[in-house]
């Protein structure tokens, strides 16, 4: 049983198939790794995060890439730009309803999606 409302976009939805990473003591470190200039796939590491419903979490997102990215997670009302060579701290509260949600970079929508599983 997949909640149809949760699976809105199906572009490159491989994130839910990767092992989910849970925050440690409410903090989760994420990275946008540097990619060769010829690369077409920007990625999140990890690209699949698991949270408890309503759990407060602090993401520390390091952008090691050569261009600005953005972290948008609509279900938690978050949209933050990620400057190059900086770590951006994002505090959010996990959605209250269990399911699979997506987060993405608004600049690279088609290829830079991640998943949040709320349990």
PDB file of C-alpha atoms in Angstrom:
ATOM      1  CA  UNK A   1       0.000   0.000   0.000  1.00  0.00           C
ATOM      2  CA  UNK A   2       1.621   3.192  -1.252  1.00  0.00           C
ATOM      3  CA  UNK A   3      -0.231   6.376  -0.393  1.00  0.00           C
ATOM      4  CA  UNK A   4      -0.905   7.888  -3.858  1.00  0.00           C
ATOM      5  CA  UNK A   5      -0.759  11.416  -2.441  1.00  0.00           C
ATOM      6  CA  UNK A   6       2.775  10.824  -1.163  1.00  0.00           C
ATOM      7  CA  UNK A   7       4.153   9.706  -4.543  1.00  0.00           C
ATOM      8  CA  UNK A   8       3.424  12.843  -6.506  1.00  0.00           C
ATOM      9  CA  UNK A   9       6.402  13.005  -8.875  1.00  0.00           C
ATOM     10  CA  UNK A  10       8.075  10.060 -10.494  1.00  0.00           C
ATOM     11  CA  UNK A  11      11.088  11.551 -12.332  1.00  0.00           C
ATOM     12  CA  UNK A  12      14.238   9.896 -11.082  1.00  0.00           C
ATOM     13  CA  UNK A  13      12.707   8.485  -7.949  1.00  0.00           C
ATOM     14  CA  UNK A  14      15.501   6.135  -6.913  1.00  0.00           C
ATOM     15  CA  UNK A  15      16.002   7.792  -3.528  1.00  0.00           C
ATOM     16  CA  UNK A  16      13.410   5.644  -1.692  1.00  0.00           C
ATOM     17  CA  UNK A  17      15.329   2.536  -2.812  1.00  0.00           C
ATOM     18  CA  UNK A  18      18.520   3.592  -1.049  1.00  0.00           C
ATOM     19  CA  UNK A  19      19.064   2.759   2.631  1.00  0.00           C
ATOM     20  CA  UNK A  20      17.464   5.433   4.819  1.00  0.00           C
ATOM     21  CA  UNK A  21      19.690   7.350   7.229  1.00  0.00           C
ATOM     22  CA  UNK A  22      18.309   8.483  10.593  1.00  0.00           C
ATOM     23  CA  UNK A  23      19.509  11.573  12.488  1.00  0.00           C
ATOM     24  CA  UNK A  24      21.804  11.024  15.459  1.00  0.00           C
ATOM     25  CA  UNK A  25      20.745  13.063  18.508  1.00  0.00           C
ATOM     26  CA  UNK A  26      18.417  15.018  16.242  1.00  0.00           C
ATOM     27  CA  UNK A  27      21.196  16.071  13.848  1.00  0.00           C
ATOM     28  CA  UNK A  28      21.806  14.802  10.339  1.00  0.00           C
ATOM     29  CA  UNK A  29      24.764  15.795   8.171  1.00  0.00           C
ATOM     30  CA  UNK A  30      24.115  15.922   4.425  1.00  0.00           C
ATOM     31  CA  UNK A  31      26.444  16.719   1.559  1.00  0.00           C
ATOM     32  CA  UNK A  32      26.105  17.769  -2.032  1.00  0.00           C
ATOM     33  CA  UNK A  33      29.367  16.203  -3.256  1.00  0.00           C
ATOM     34  CA  UNK A  34      31.511  17.909  -5.881  1.00  0.00           C
ATOM     35  CA  UNK A  35      30.880  16.575  -9.341  1.00  0.00           C
ATOM     36  CA  UNK A  36      32.889  16.770 -12.522  1.00  0.00           C
ATOM     37  CA  UNK A  37      31.696  19.619 -14.705  1.00  0.00           C
ATOM     38  CA  UNK A  38      30.482  17.101 -17.279  1.00  0.00           C
ATOM     39  CA  UNK A  39      28.210  15.344 -14.795  1.00  0.00           C
ATOM     40  CA  UNK A  40      24.500  15.541 -15.389  1.00  0.00           C
ATOM     41  CA  UNK A  41      23.349  14.055 -12.113  1.00  0.00           C
ATOM     42  CA  UNK A  42      23.591  16.123  -8.976  1.00  0.00           C
ATOM     43  CA  UNK A  43      23.013  14.082  -5.870  1.00  0.00           C
ATOM     44  CA  UNK A  44      22.321  14.297  -2.178  1.00  0.00           C
ATOM     45  CA  UNK A  45      24.248  12.254   0.333  1.00  0.00           C
ATOM     46  CA  UNK A  46      22.320  10.696   1.912  1.00  0.00           C
ATOM     47  CA  UNK A  47      19.422  10.895  -0.501  1.00  0.00           C
ATOM     48  CA  UNK A  48      17.039   8.990   1.757  1.00  0.00           C
ATOM     49  CA  UNK A  49      16.379  10.135   5.326  1.00  0.00           C
ATOM     50  CA  UNK A  50      14.154   8.438   7.886  1.00  0.00           C
ATOM     51  CA  UNK A  51      12.410  10.490  10.587  1.00  0.00           C
ATOM     52  CA  UNK A  52       9.845   9.854  13.283  1.00  0.00           C
ATOM     53  CA  UNK A  53       6.529  11.652  12.769  1.00  0.00           C
ATOM     54  CA  UNK A  54       6.727  15.162  14.224  1.00  0.00           C
ATOM     55  CA  UNK A  55      10.416  14.761  15.087  1.00  0.00           C
ATOM     56  CA  UNK A  56      12.429  17.988  15.253  1.00  0.00           C
ATOM     57  CA  UNK A  57      15.673  17.629  13.319  1.00  0.00           C
ATOM     58  CA  UNK A  58      18.625  19.833  12.446  1.00  0.00           C
ATOM     59  CA  UNK A  59      20.114  19.259   9.006  1.00  0.00           C
ATOM     60  CA  UNK A  60      23.650  20.427   8.393  1.00  0.00           C
ATOM     61  CA  UNK A  61      23.895  20.523   4.621  1.00  0.00           C
ATOM     62  CA  UNK A  62      27.374  21.006   3.162  1.00  0.00           C
ATOM     63  CA  UNK A  63      27.504  22.151  -0.439  1.00  0.00           C
ATOM     64  CA  UNK A  64      30.873  20.975  -1.750  1.00  0.00           C
ATOM     65  CA  UNK A  65      29.824  21.431  -5.361  1.00  0.00           C
ATOM     66  CA  UNK A  66      30.909  24.295  -7.628  1.00  0.00           C
ATOM     67  CA  UNK A  67      27.433  25.791  -8.000  1.00  0.00           C
ATOM     68  CA  UNK A  68      24.733  26.956  -5.659  1.00  0.00           C
ATOM     69  CA  UNK A  69      22.042  24.460  -4.748  1.00  0.00           C
ATOM     70  CA  UNK A  70      18.868  24.713  -2.768  1.00  0.00           C
ATOM     71  CA  UNK A  71      17.066  22.498  -0.250  1.00  0.00           C
ATOM     72  CA  UNK A  72      13.289  22.555  -0.602  1.00  0.00           C
ATOM     73  CA  UNK A  73      11.150  20.264   1.546  1.00  0.00           C
ATOM     74  CA  UNK A  74       7.584  21.443   1.127  1.00  0.00           C
ATOM     75  CA  UNK A  75       6.040  19.064   3.643  1.00  0.00           C
ATOM     76  CA  UNK A  76       8.112  20.770   6.353  1.00  0.00           C
ATOM     77  CA  UNK A  77       7.772  24.257   4.814  1.00  0.00           C
ATOM     78  CA  UNK A  78      11.516  24.544   4.182  1.00  0.00           C
ATOM     79  CA  UNK A  79      13.222  26.261   1.242  1.00  0.00           C
ATOM     80  CA  UNK A  80      16.842  27.321   1.738  1.00  0.00           C
ATOM     81  CA  UNK A  81      19.639  28.181  -0.636  1.00  0.00           C
ATOM     82  CA  UNK A  82      22.927  26.354  -0.128  1.00  0.00           C
ATOM     83  CA  UNK A  83      25.901  28.595  -0.934  1.00  0.00           C
ATOM     84  CA  UNK A  84      28.994  26.971  -2.431  1.00  0.00           C
ATOM     85  CA  UNK A  85      31.659  25.780   0.036  1.00  0.00           C
ATOM     86  CA  UNK A  86      29.448  26.391   3.035  1.00  0.00           C
ATOM     87  CA  UNK A  87      27.437  24.329   5.479  1.00  0.00           C
ATOM     88  CA  UNK A  88      23.865  25.528   5.909  1.00  0.00           C
ATOM     89  CA  UNK A  89      21.987  24.634   9.104  1.00  0.00           C
ATOM     90  CA  UNK A  90      18.306  23.901   8.557  1.00  0.00           C
ATOM     91  CA  UNK A  91      15.997  23.228  11.484  1.00  0.00           C
ATOM     92  CA  UNK A  92      12.745  21.492  10.657  1.00  0.00           C
ATOM     93  CA  UNK A  93      10.007  19.336  12.109  1.00  0.00           C
ATOM     94  CA  UNK A  94       9.120  16.109  10.356  1.00  0.00           C
ATOM     95  CA  UNK A  95       5.574  15.888   8.963  1.00  0.00           C
ATOM     96  CA  UNK A  96       3.064  14.458  11.447  1.00  0.00           C
ATOM     97  CA  UNK A  97       1.694  11.892   8.996  1.00  0.00           C
ATOM     98  CA  UNK A  98       3.756   8.786   8.179  1.00  0.00           C
ATOM     99  CA  UNK A  99       4.598   8.307   4.506  1.00  0.00           C
ATOM    100  CA  UNK A 100       7.279   9.014   1.922  1.00  0.00           C
ATOM    101  CA  UNK A 101       7.925  12.668   1.141  1.00  0.00           C
ATOM    102  CA  UNK A 102      10.368  14.309  -1.252  1.00  0.00           C
ATOM    103  CA  UNK A 103      12.869  17.061  -0.950  1.00  0.00           C
ATOM    104  CA  UNK A 104      14.683  18.592  -3.878  1.00  0.00           C
ATOM    105  CA  UNK A 105      16.843  21.369  -5.227  1.00  0.00           C
ATOM    106  CA  UNK A 106      14.658  23.940  -6.958  1.00  0.00           C
ATOM    107  CA  UNK A 107      17.388  24.648  -9.504  1.00  0.00           C
ATOM    108  CA  UNK A 108      17.863  21.021 -10.557  1.00  0.00           C
ATOM    109  CA  UNK A 109      14.380  19.712 -10.056  1.00  0.00           C
ATOM    110  CA  UNK A 110      14.469  16.775 -12.439  1.00  0.00           C
ATOM    111  CA  UNK A 111      17.620  15.211 -11.124  1.00  0.00           C
ATOM    112  CA  UNK A 112      18.165  16.294  -7.590  1.00  0.00           C
ATOM    113  CA  UNK A 113      15.468  14.662  -5.538  1.00  0.00           C
ATOM    114  CA  UNK A 114      15.695  12.971  -2.190  1.00  0.00           C
ATOM    115  CA  UNK A 115      13.225  11.066  -0.047  1.00  0.00           C
ATOM    116  CA  UNK A 116      12.150  11.381   3.557  1.00  0.00           C
ATOM    117  CA  UNK A 117      10.385   8.387   5.057  1.00  0.00           C
ATOM    118  CA  UNK A 118       8.289   9.367   8.068  1.00  0.00           C
ATOM    119  CA  UNK A 119       7.458   6.495  10.382  1.00  0.00           C
TER     120      UNK A 119
END
